Amino acid sequence: PSEQRNNKPSAQSNAKRAALALSANATIAATTLVERESLCRAVEQHNVRRQLDIFKITVGEGLCYEGALRFYYTSPRGQETAKVVRIQNTTTARDLVPILLPKFATCIDETLLSNPSQFYVAIVDQQGQHRLDDSEYPLQLSFRSAALAPLRFLLRCHGDTETSCDSESPRSVTEFGSRNSTLATSLDSTATAATEDRNAGAMSQD
């Protein structure tokens, strides 16, 4: 009997911990559902303004999504080439370099191709040209900035002479979530995305 009495508090504690765990999981699930619904609304508004299907975003499981971005590379001779690459919101700038190099292989000197660490991803926005930090997410940045102004994504090499004075300064980007609840509202004012898409047909694609 004394052993049963000793086990009773332990059983109650276990039941309490289990109930707390279930409550926490339910809260997380509810939060994720709200964020997903917000993401889906923002994607729907974004896609309405995309005239070319290739640049429309598709939502996957949870808060994952994928879309296409256009990247530019300018050769030392000044020849600019554009390629369209479809990536996920979890694809980092570091991940993109080995993906982009084969796309632009015919435009890049073989000696440079043998050293991928010399390349990085940069963007051009209203403030100028900026290098993206290796851990940043280009698709997330493009998605959240669509309502403000189209971004131009570049594949650059450390030896490029056209690099602007601030191109080595990384920018900070955060993931889409409840902290970015203004995204759905800001996408309502997107007026420049259609202009970008109309110009897309003239660019080369893979």
Coordinates of C-alpha atoms in Angstrom, one line a residue:
P1 CA 0.0 0.0 0.0
S2 CA 2.8 2.4 0.9
E3 CA 4.4 1.7 -2.5
Q4 CA 1.1 2.5 -4.3
R5 CA 0.9 5.8 -2.4
N6 CA 4.4 6.7 -3.4
N7 CA 3.6 6.0 -7.1
K8 CA 0.4 8.0 -7.1
P9 CA 2.2 11.5 -7.0
S10 CA 4.5 10.3 -9.8
A11 CA 1.6 9.2 -12.0
Q12 CA -0.1 12.6 -11.4
S13 CA 3.1 14.4 -12.3
N14 CA 3.4 12.4 -15.5
A15 CA -0.2 13.1 -16.4
K16 CA 0.3 16.8 -15.8
R17 CA 3.5 16.9 -18.0
A18 CA 1.6 15.1 -20.7
A19 CA -1.3 17.5 -20.6
L20 CA 1.2 20.5 -20.7
A21 CA 3.0 18.9 -23.7
L22 CA -0.3 18.4 -25.6
S23 CA -1.3 22.0 -24.9
A24 CA 2.0 23.3 -26.1
N25 CA 1.8 21.2 -29.3
A26 CA -1.7 22.5 -29.9
T27 CA -0.6 26.1 -29.5
I28 CA 2.3 25.5 -32.0
A29 CA 0.0 23.9 -34.5
A30 CA -2.5 26.8 -34.2
T31 CA 0.2 29.3 -34.7
T32 CA 1.6 27.5 -37.7
L33 CA -1.9 27.3 -39.2
V34 CA -2.4 31.0 -38.8
E35 CA 1.0 31.7 -40.4
R36 CA 0.3 29.3 -43.3
E37 CA -3.0 31.0 -44.0
S38 CA -1.3 34.4 -44.0
L39 CA 1.4 33.0 -46.3
C40 CA -1.2 31.5 -48.7
R41 CA -3.0 34.9 -48.9
A42 CA 0.2 36.7 -49.6
V43 CA 1.2 34.2 -52.3
E44 CA -2.2 34.5 -53.9
Q45 CA -1.9 38.3 -54.1
H46 CA 1.6 38.0 -55.4
N47 CA 0.7 35.6 -58.1
V48 CA -2.2 37.7 -59.4
R49 CA 0.3 40.3 -60.4
R50 CA 2.6 37.9 -62.2
Q51 CA 1.8 37.6 -65.9
L52 CA 4.2 34.7 -66.5
D53 CA 3.5 31.5 -64.8
I54 CA 7.2 30.7 -64.3
F55 CA 7.5 33.5 -61.8
K56 CA 4.5 32.5 -59.7
I57 CA 5.1 31.1 -56.3
T58 CA 3.8 27.7 -55.2
V59 CA 3.2 26.8 -51.5
G60 CA 4.4 23.5 -50.2
E61 CA 4.1 21.9 -46.8
G62 CA 4.0 24.0 -43.7
L63 CA 5.6 27.4 -44.4
C64 CA 7.7 26.2 -47.3
Y65 CA 7.3 27.7 -50.8
E66 CA 9.2 27.9 -54.1
G67 CA 9.5 30.3 -57.0
A68 CA 11.7 31.4 -59.8
L69 CA 14.2 34.3 -59.8
R70 CA 16.2 35.8 -62.7
F71 CA 19.9 36.1 -62.2
Y72 CA 22.4 38.2 -64.2
Y73 CA 26.0 37.8 -64.9
T74 CA 28.2 40.3 -66.7
S75 CA 31.4 38.9 -68.3
P76 CA 34.7 40.9 -68.2
R77 CA 33.9 41.9 -71.8
G78 CA 30.7 43.5 -70.6
Q79 CA 28.3 41.0 -72.0
E80 CA 25.3 40.4 -69.8
T81 CA 23.5 37.1 -69.6
A82 CA 20.3 36.3 -67.7
K83 CA 19.2 32.9 -66.4
V84 CA 16.0 31.9 -64.6
V85 CA 16.3 29.5 -61.7
R86 CA 13.6 28.0 -59.6
I87 CA 14.5 27.7 -55.9
Q88 CA 12.9 27.2 -52.5
N89 CA 12.5 29.7 -49.7
T90 CA 15.1 27.7 -47.7
T91 CA 17.7 28.1 -50.5
T92 CA 20.5 30.3 -49.2
A93 CA 22.9 32.5 -51.2
R94 CA 25.6 30.0 -50.5
D95 CA 23.5 27.2 -51.9
L96 CA 22.9 29.2 -55.1
V97 CA 26.5 29.6 -56.2
P98 CA 27.0 26.0 -57.2
I99 CA 23.6 26.0 -58.9
L100 CA 24.3 29.2 -60.9
L101 CA 27.8 28.5 -62.0
P102 CA 26.9 25.7 -64.5
K103 CA 24.1 27.9 -65.8
F104 CA 26.6 30.6 -66.7
A105 CA 29.5 28.3 -67.5
T106 CA 29.8 29.4 -71.1
C107 CA 30.1 33.1 -70.0
I108 CA 32.8 32.5 -67.2
D109 CA 36.5 32.0 -67.7
E110 CA 37.6 28.5 -66.9
T111 CA 40.1 29.7 -64.4
L112 CA 37.4 31.3 -62.4
L113 CA 35.1 28.3 -62.6
S114 CA 37.8 26.2 -61.0
N115 CA 37.5 28.4 -57.9
P116 CA 33.7 28.7 -56.9
S117 CA 34.6 30.4 -53.6
Q118 CA 35.4 33.6 -55.6
F119 CA 31.7 34.0 -56.5
Y120 CA 28.8 35.4 -54.5
V121 CA 25.2 36.5 -54.9
A122 CA 24.4 40.2 -54.9
I123 CA 21.2 42.3 -55.3
V124 CA 20.5 45.7 -56.8
D125 CA 17.8 47.7 -55.1
Q126 CA 16.9 51.4 -54.6
Q127 CA 19.9 51.8 -52.3
G128 CA 22.4 50.4 -54.8
Q129 CA 24.2 47.1 -55.0
H130 CA 24.7 44.9 -52.0
R131 CA 26.3 41.5 -51.5
L132 CA 24.0 39.0 -49.8
D133 CA 25.3 37.2 -46.8
D134 CA 25.9 33.4 -47.4
S135 CA 23.1 32.5 -45.0
E136 CA 20.4 34.8 -46.5
Y137 CA 17.5 33.6 -48.5
P138 CA 17.1 35.3 -51.9
L139 CA 13.5 34.0 -52.6
Q140 CA 12.3 35.3 -49.2
L141 CA 13.9 38.7 -49.9
S142 CA 12.3 38.9 -53.4
F143 CA 8.9 37.9 -52.0
R144 CA 8.8 40.4 -49.3
S145 CA 10.2 43.2 -51.4
A146 CA 7.8 42.7 -54.3
A147 CA 5.5 45.4 -53.1
L148 CA 8.3 48.0 -52.8
A149 CA 10.4 47.6 -56.0
P150 CA 11.7 44.7 -58.1
L151 CA 15.1 43.4 -57.1
R152 CA 17.8 42.6 -59.5
F153 CA 19.9 39.5 -58.5
L154 CA 23.5 39.1 -59.7
L155 CA 26.1 36.5 -59.8
R156 CA 29.3 38.3 -59.0
C157 CA 33.0 37.5 -58.7
H158 CA 35.4 39.1 -56.2
G159 CA 37.5 40.2 -59.1
D160 CA 34.7 42.2 -60.8
T161 CA 35.8 45.7 -61.6
E162 CA 32.1 46.9 -61.7
T163 CA 31.5 46.1 -58.1
S164 CA 30.1 49.1 -56.3
C165 CA 31.8 50.5 -53.2
D166 CA 29.2 49.0 -50.9
S167 CA 28.8 45.6 -52.7
E168 CA 30.7 43.8 -50.0
S169 CA 28.3 44.8 -47.3
P170 CA 25.9 42.0 -46.4
R171 CA 22.2 42.7 -45.8
S172 CA 20.1 41.1 -43.1
V173 CA 17.0 39.1 -44.1
T174 CA 14.6 37.2 -41.8
E175 CA 12.1 34.4 -42.5
F176 CA 8.5 34.9 -43.3
G177 CA 6.4 34.5 -40.2
S178 CA 4.1 36.2 -37.7
R179 CA 6.7 38.9 -37.3
N180 CA 6.2 39.8 -41.0
S181 CA 2.4 40.1 -40.7
T182 CA 2.6 43.3 -42.7
L183 CA 3.6 41.4 -45.8
A184 CA 0.1 40.5 -46.9
T185 CA -1.0 44.1 -46.6
S186 CA 2.1 45.4 -48.4
L187 CA 1.6 43.1 -51.3
D188 CA -1.8 44.8 -52.0
S189 CA 0.2 47.8 -53.2
T190 CA 2.4 45.9 -55.7
A191 CA 2.4 48.0 -58.9
T192 CA 5.8 47.2 -60.3
A193 CA 5.7 43.4 -60.5
A194 CA 3.7 43.4 -63.7
T195 CA 6.3 45.6 -65.3
E196 CA 9.0 43.2 -64.4
D197 CA 7.1 40.3 -65.8
R198 CA 6.4 42.0 -69.1
N199 CA 10.2 42.4 -69.5
A200 CA 10.8 38.7 -68.7
G201 CA 9.9 37.4 -72.0
A202 CA 12.8 39.2 -73.6
M203 CA 15.4 37.5 -71.3
S204 CA 17.0 34.1 -71.9
Q205 CA 15.8 31.2 -69.7
D206 CA 16.9 27.7 -68.9

